[in-house]
């Protein structure tokens, strides 16, 4: 097994690096592992995917999505279902986004998928733009009247002077090979006083850090993710970006989901026992995980100073 010479985030030497797992979900080569850096606390894939491997991987994912289409209108139907299925996710995010939505803002979402976050924001009077590489999703977003570009570079080419009050991305950063460059580019596209708000998985996920469920370990560490951040390593990353920032905690999955992982060793249990347990129990469970920091989601908020 190849060993890293230094941490790809903080450059700490070999003596600080140790193996987390050799179970890399989706790695056909079998040559990869996840490592932990004792200096900055980040977990990372090594060796990293080459650009060519990365392009091949995402092309295959997209084909999988296409293959699941049922009939000519299947893709569009799936996209409509995506909006409905993601409404609880949208409402969860709106709770912490609300303080940043005063007035009529220019909002950009990087990786907007079906656009489920953006339509209600546009209806509330904000000017929304999406970045979405998937053709099906970006066509759908345009059909709903919002501008959508295939990449940040495509947007910068089409509108070099476009500046935003708010840039959003949810579960994108952990897919990005150079997260400092990714955030620095977005900081340059913000208006003074603007914010970047993003979500990532927390490497302190309780299914791993509390219960240590073997089936979850084999599922969690994905070849699609160069990085897994926790609070210390995310704070380290944000220091490198160099703008004022803070980190919030959140919990997406409920007690039912965790019970199904423990019982059956698989995902998909969300809401399964809620009727019997009561929603108060589900909410209290999520809040306890947030309070102790063993929660599945971190929210980063980067603020751009007024004086730039
Ligand atoms: Zn490090």
Short mmCIF file of C-alpha atoms and ligand atoms in Angstrom, two decimals:
data_model
loop_
_atom_site.label_atom_id
_atom_site.label_comp_id
_atom_site.label_asym_id
_atom_site.label_seq_id
_atom_site.Cartn_x
_atom_site.Cartn_y
_atom_site.Cartn_z
CA UNK A 1 0.00 0.00 0.00
CA UNK A 2 1.32 3.45 -0.96
CA UNK A 3 1.89 5.79 1.99
CA UNK A 4 1.60 9.58 1.83
CA UNK A 5 4.79 11.58 2.42
CA UNK A 6 2.84 14.46 3.91
CA UNK A 7 -0.70 15.68 4.59
CA UNK A 8 -2.22 17.17 1.40
CA UNK A 9 -3.98 19.85 3.51
CA UNK A 10 -1.45 21.02 6.14
CA UNK A 11 1.79 19.39 4.84
CA UNK A 12 2.55 17.67 8.19
CA UNK A 13 5.06 14.86 7.66
CA UNK A 14 4.72 11.09 7.42
CA UNK A 15 4.98 10.62 11.21
CA UNK A 16 1.57 12.34 11.62
CA UNK A 17 -0.23 10.19 8.99
CA UNK A 18 -2.09 6.94 9.79
CA UNK A 19 -4.53 4.64 7.96
CA UNK A 20 -8.26 5.09 8.70
CA UNK A 21 -9.60 2.37 6.40
CA UNK A 22 -8.74 0.44 3.27
CA UNK A 23 -12.46 0.05 2.44
CA UNK A 24 -12.92 2.68 -0.27
CA UNK A 25 -16.48 2.40 -1.63
CA UNK A 26 -16.44 2.43 -5.45
CA UNK A 27 -12.66 2.12 -5.83
CA UNK A 28 -12.15 -0.40 -8.65
CA UNK A 29 -8.34 -0.21 -8.36
CA UNK A 30 -8.28 -1.51 -4.77
CA UNK A 31 -5.08 0.52 -4.33
CA UNK A 32 -6.55 3.38 -2.33
CA UNK A 33 -7.02 4.00 1.36
CA UNK A 34 -8.18 6.81 3.63
CA UNK A 35 -5.61 8.37 5.92
CA UNK A 36 -5.84 10.60 8.98
CA UNK A 37 -3.53 13.53 9.67
CA UNK A 38 -2.84 13.90 13.39
CA UNK A 39 -1.76 17.52 12.91
CA UNK A 40 -4.86 19.10 11.24
CA UNK A 41 -7.29 16.17 11.93
CA UNK A 42 -8.41 15.85 8.28
CA UNK A 43 -9.12 12.46 6.68
CA UNK A 44 -8.19 12.12 3.01
CA UNK A 45 -8.01 9.64 0.16
CA UNK A 46 -4.56 8.52 -1.00
CA UNK A 47 -3.48 8.16 -3.72
CA UNK A 48 -5.85 10.85 -5.01
CA UNK A 49 -7.85 10.21 -8.20
CA UNK A 50 -6.12 11.58 -11.30
CA UNK A 51 -8.11 14.13 -13.35
CA UNK A 52 -8.76 11.42 -15.95
CA UNK A 53 -10.05 8.93 -13.34
CA UNK A 54 -12.23 11.65 -11.84
CA UNK A 55 -13.75 12.53 -15.25
CA UNK A 56 -14.41 8.82 -15.93
CA UNK A 57 -16.03 8.36 -12.52
CA UNK A 58 -18.48 11.26 -12.96
CA UNK A 59 -19.30 10.22 -16.54
CA UNK A 60 -20.22 6.74 -15.21
CA UNK A 61 -22.37 8.26 -12.43
CA UNK A 62 -24.23 10.31 -14.99
CA UNK A 63 -24.83 7.23 -17.17
CA UNK A 64 -26.29 5.50 -14.13
CA UNK A 65 -28.70 8.36 -13.70
CA UNK A 66 -29.64 8.23 -17.40
CA UNK A 67 -30.16 4.44 -17.24
CA UNK A 68 -32.68 4.84 -14.45
CA UNK A 69 -34.92 6.96 -16.66
CA UNK A 70 -38.22 5.27 -17.37
CA UNK A 71 -39.58 6.26 -20.75
CA UNK A 72 -39.13 9.49 -22.64
CA UNK A 73 -40.38 11.78 -19.89
CA UNK A 74 -38.74 9.71 -17.12
CA UNK A 75 -35.88 12.13 -16.50
CA UNK A 76 -38.23 15.07 -16.09
CA UNK A 77 -40.58 13.07 -13.90
CA UNK A 78 -37.65 12.06 -11.71
CA UNK A 79 -36.64 15.70 -11.46
CA UNK A 80 -40.14 16.71 -10.30
CA UNK A 81 -39.96 13.93 -7.69
CA UNK A 82 -36.55 15.26 -6.63
CA UNK A 83 -38.18 18.58 -5.67
CA UNK A 84 -40.81 16.87 -3.49
CA UNK A 85 -38.35 14.42 -1.91
CA UNK A 86 -35.98 17.24 -0.93
CA UNK A 87 -38.53 19.56 0.69
CA UNK A 88 -37.60 18.44 4.28
CA UNK A 89 -33.92 19.09 3.43
CA UNK A 90 -34.75 22.56 2.12
CA UNK A 91 -36.73 23.42 5.27
CA UNK A 92 -33.89 22.17 7.52
CA UNK A 93 -31.41 24.45 5.71
CA UNK A 94 -33.75 27.46 5.72
CA UNK A 95 -33.62 27.43 9.56
CA UNK A 96 -29.94 28.48 9.63
CA UNK A 97 -30.02 30.46 6.34
CA UNK A 98 -32.89 32.74 7.39
CA UNK A 99 -30.69 35.40 9.11
CA UNK A 100 -28.75 35.89 5.83
CA UNK A 101 -31.76 36.41 3.54
CA UNK A 102 -32.72 40.03 4.27
CA UNK A 103 -33.70 42.13 1.26
CA UNK A 104 -33.48 41.12 -2.38
CA UNK A 105 -30.21 39.26 -2.99
CA UNK A 106 -28.13 37.90 -5.85
CA UNK A 107 -27.79 34.20 -4.98
CA UNK A 108 -25.64 31.55 -6.66
CA UNK A 109 -25.88 27.83 -5.86
CA UNK A 110 -22.98 25.64 -7.00
CA UNK A 111 -24.27 22.10 -7.66
CA UNK A 112 -27.97 23.07 -7.55
CA UNK A 113 -29.24 19.69 -8.94
CA UNK A 114 -32.99 20.07 -9.63
CA UNK A 115 -32.91 23.62 -8.21
CA UNK A 116 -35.07 22.71 -5.19
CA UNK A 117 -33.29 25.25 -2.95
CA UNK A 118 -33.59 28.08 -5.49
CA UNK A 119 -37.26 28.23 -6.62
CA UNK A 120 -38.68 29.34 -3.23
CA UNK A 121 -35.82 31.88 -2.92
CA UNK A 122 -36.66 33.26 -6.39
CA UNK A 123 -40.36 33.43 -5.43
CA UNK A 124 -39.32 35.42 -2.33
CA UNK A 125 -37.76 38.05 -4.61
CA UNK A 126 -34.10 36.98 -4.81
CA UNK A 127 -32.26 36.74 -8.14
CA UNK A 128 -31.05 33.14 -8.35
CA UNK A 129 -28.46 31.44 -10.58
CA UNK A 130 -27.48 27.77 -10.60
CA UNK A 131 -24.31 25.89 -11.48
CA UNK A 132 -25.09 22.30 -12.45
CA UNK A 133 -22.98 19.96 -14.61
CA UNK A 134 -25.80 17.42 -15.15
CA UNK A 135 -27.57 18.22 -18.43
CA UNK A 136 -30.96 16.90 -17.30
CA UNK A 137 -30.97 19.00 -14.14
CA UNK A 138 -29.60 22.19 -15.73
CA UNK A 139 -32.16 22.01 -18.59
CA UNK A 140 -34.86 21.59 -15.98
CA UNK A 141 -33.63 24.63 -14.01
CA UNK A 142 -33.64 26.73 -17.21
CA UNK A 143 -37.15 25.46 -18.07
CA UNK A 144 -38.24 26.91 -14.70
CA UNK A 145 -36.87 30.32 -15.73
CA UNK A 146 -33.58 30.46 -13.81
CA UNK A 147 -30.13 30.84 -15.43
CA UNK A 148 -27.99 27.69 -15.09
CA UNK A 149 -24.37 27.14 -16.12
CA UNK A 150 -22.40 23.90 -16.42
CA UNK A 151 -19.50 25.15 -14.26
CA UNK A 152 -18.18 28.17 -12.35
CA UNK A 153 -15.76 28.74 -15.25
CA UNK A 154 -18.68 28.81 -17.73
CA UNK A 155 -20.45 31.42 -15.56
CA UNK A 156 -17.29 33.54 -15.28
CA UNK A 157 -16.87 33.39 -19.07
CA UNK A 158 -20.53 34.34 -19.74
CA UNK A 159 -20.66 37.08 -17.04
CA UNK A 160 -17.12 38.06 -15.96
CA UNK A 161 -18.36 40.81 -13.63
CA UNK A 162 -21.17 38.82 -11.96
CA UNK A 163 -21.03 39.26 -8.16
CA UNK A 164 -23.26 37.64 -5.53
CA UNK A 165 -24.52 38.42 -2.04
CA UNK A 166 -24.79 34.74 -1.20
CA UNK A 167 -23.06 31.67 -2.65
CA UNK A 168 -24.40 28.28 -1.59
CA UNK A 169 -23.19 24.72 -1.99
CA UNK A 170 -24.41 21.60 -0.25
CA UNK A 171 -22.30 18.39 -0.19
CA UNK A 172 -19.99 19.64 -2.92
CA UNK A 173 -16.80 20.70 -1.10
CA UNK A 174 -15.85 17.13 -0.09
CA UNK A 175 -15.77 16.24 -3.82
CA UNK A 176 -13.31 19.02 -4.71
CA UNK A 177 -9.60 18.19 -5.12
CA UNK A 178 -8.44 21.72 -4.12
CA UNK A 179 -10.95 23.08 -1.58
CA UNK A 180 -8.89 26.20 -0.72
CA UNK A 181 -8.85 27.28 -4.39
CA UNK A 182 -12.57 26.43 -4.73
CA UNK A 183 -13.51 28.69 -1.79
CA UNK A 184 -11.04 31.47 -2.74
CA UNK A 185 -12.58 31.66 -6.25
CA UNK A 186 -16.03 32.03 -4.70
CA UNK A 187 -14.83 34.66 -2.23
CA UNK A 188 -13.68 36.74 -5.23
CA UNK A 189 -17.21 36.40 -6.72
CA UNK A 190 -18.88 37.74 -3.55
CA UNK A 191 -19.92 41.33 -3.04
CA UNK A 192 -18.40 43.03 0.04
CA UNK A 193 -20.47 41.96 3.06
CA UNK A 194 -21.61 38.76 1.30
CA UNK A 195 -21.50 35.17 2.57
CA UNK A 196 -20.66 31.67 1.36
CA UNK A 197 -22.83 29.07 3.11
CA UNK A 198 -22.08 25.37 2.61
CA UNK A 199 -22.73 21.91 4.06
CA UNK A 200 -20.40 18.93 4.25
CA UNK A 201 -20.58 15.54 5.96
CA UNK A 202 -19.01 15.56 9.44
CA UNK A 203 -16.35 12.85 9.90
CA UNK A 204 -17.65 12.62 13.52
CA UNK A 205 -20.87 10.98 12.16
CA UNK A 206 -22.29 8.93 15.08
CA UNK A 207 -22.73 5.79 12.94
CA UNK A 208 -18.93 5.81 12.72
CA UNK A 209 -17.74 7.71 15.82
CA UNK A 210 -20.27 6.38 18.38
CA UNK A 211 -21.73 3.08 17.13
CA UNK A 212 -18.92 2.05 14.74
CA UNK A 213 -21.27 -0.04 12.54
CA UNK A 214 -19.17 -2.28 10.22
CA UNK A 215 -21.62 -2.04 7.27
CA UNK A 216 -21.56 1.76 7.58
CA UNK A 217 -17.76 1.81 7.52
CA UNK A 218 -17.84 -0.03 4.17
CA UNK A 219 -20.45 2.37 2.78
CA UNK A 220 -19.18 5.70 4.15
CA UNK A 221 -15.65 6.09 2.79
CA UNK A 222 -16.33 6.87 -0.87
CA UNK A 223 -13.96 7.15 -3.81
CA UNK A 224 -15.95 10.27 -4.81
CA UNK A 225 -14.62 12.13 -1.74
CA UNK A 226 -10.99 13.27 -1.60
CA UNK A 227 -11.68 14.66 1.93
CA UNK A 228 -13.64 14.06 5.11
CA UNK A 229 -13.61 17.05 7.43
CA UNK A 230 -14.55 17.34 11.10
CA UNK A 231 -14.76 20.58 13.09
CA UNK A 232 -10.99 21.01 13.75
CA UNK A 233 -9.98 20.22 10.14
CA UNK A 234 -12.77 22.38 8.66
CA UNK A 235 -11.64 25.26 10.89
CA UNK A 236 -8.07 24.69 9.68
CA UNK A 237 -9.28 24.83 6.03
CA UNK A 238 -11.25 28.03 6.67
CA UNK A 239 -8.16 29.66 8.25
CA UNK A 240 -6.28 28.98 4.98
CA UNK A 241 -9.05 30.76 3.03
CA UNK A 242 -8.40 33.71 5.31
CA UNK A 243 -11.81 35.36 5.68
CA UNK A 244 -13.98 35.54 8.82
CA UNK A 245 -15.84 32.23 9.17
CA UNK A 246 -17.80 30.05 11.56
CA UNK A 247 -18.95 26.44 11.71
CA UNK A 248 -22.42 25.23 12.79
CA UNK A 249 -23.51 21.65 13.50
CA UNK A 250 -26.57 19.87 12.10
CA UNK A 251 -28.05 16.36 12.02
CA UNK A 252 -29.80 15.07 8.89
CA UNK A 253 -30.57 11.46 9.78
CA UNK A 254 -32.98 10.42 12.49
CA UNK A 255 -33.11 7.71 15.15
CA UNK A 256 -35.15 5.46 12.80
CA UNK A 257 -32.38 5.63 10.18
CA UNK A 258 -29.76 4.74 12.81
CA UNK A 259 -31.86 1.82 14.13
CA UNK A 260 -32.11 0.38 10.59
CA UNK A 261 -28.34 0.75 10.14
CA UNK A 262 -27.81 -1.09 13.44
CA UNK A 263 -30.40 -3.81 12.70
CA UNK A 264 -30.07 -4.36 8.92
CA UNK A 265 -26.72 -2.73 8.09
CA UNK A 266 -28.14 -0.49 5.39
CA UNK A 267 -29.43 3.03 4.73
CA UNK A 268 -33.02 4.05 3.95
CA UNK A 269 -34.63 3.93 7.42
CA UNK A 270 -35.49 7.63 7.65
CA UNK A 271 -38.88 8.07 9.36
CA UNK A 272 -39.45 4.29 9.61
CA UNK A 273 -40.39 4.26 13.31
CA UNK A 274 -41.32 7.91 13.80
CA UNK A 275 -45.05 7.21 14.08
CA UNK A 276 -44.39 4.83 16.99
CA UNK A 277 -41.59 6.80 18.67
CA UNK A 278 -43.19 10.20 18.19
CA UNK A 279 -41.51 13.10 16.43
CA UNK A 280 -40.48 14.65 19.79
CA UNK A 281 -38.18 11.64 20.38
CA UNK A 282 -36.68 11.98 16.90
CA UNK A 283 -36.06 15.72 17.38
CA UNK A 284 -34.58 15.24 20.88
CA UNK A 285 -32.24 12.54 19.56
CA UNK A 286 -31.00 14.80 16.74
CA UNK A 287 -30.51 17.69 19.16
CA UNK A 288 -28.46 15.52 21.56
CA UNK A 289 -26.13 14.52 18.72
CA UNK A 290 -25.75 18.19 17.74
CA UNK A 291 -25.07 19.21 21.37
CA UNK A 292 -22.28 16.65 21.81
CA UNK A 293 -20.79 17.30 18.33
CA UNK A 294 -21.25 13.68 17.18
CA UNK A 295 -23.57 14.80 14.37
CA UNK A 296 -23.54 13.96 10.66
CA UNK A 297 -23.38 17.45 9.11
CA UNK A 298 -21.28 20.62 9.38
CA UNK A 299 -22.34 24.01 8.04
CA UNK A 300 -19.62 26.50 7.08
CA UNK A 301 -20.38 30.22 6.86
CA UNK A 302 -17.70 32.49 5.35
CA UNK A 303 -18.22 36.23 5.61
CA UNK A 304 -16.60 38.70 3.24
CA UNK A 305 -15.67 41.97 4.91
CA UNK A 306 -17.47 45.19 3.88
CA UNK A 307 -14.06 46.87 3.48
CA UNK A 308 -12.65 45.10 0.42
ZN1 LIG B 1 -2.81 17.73 8.04
#
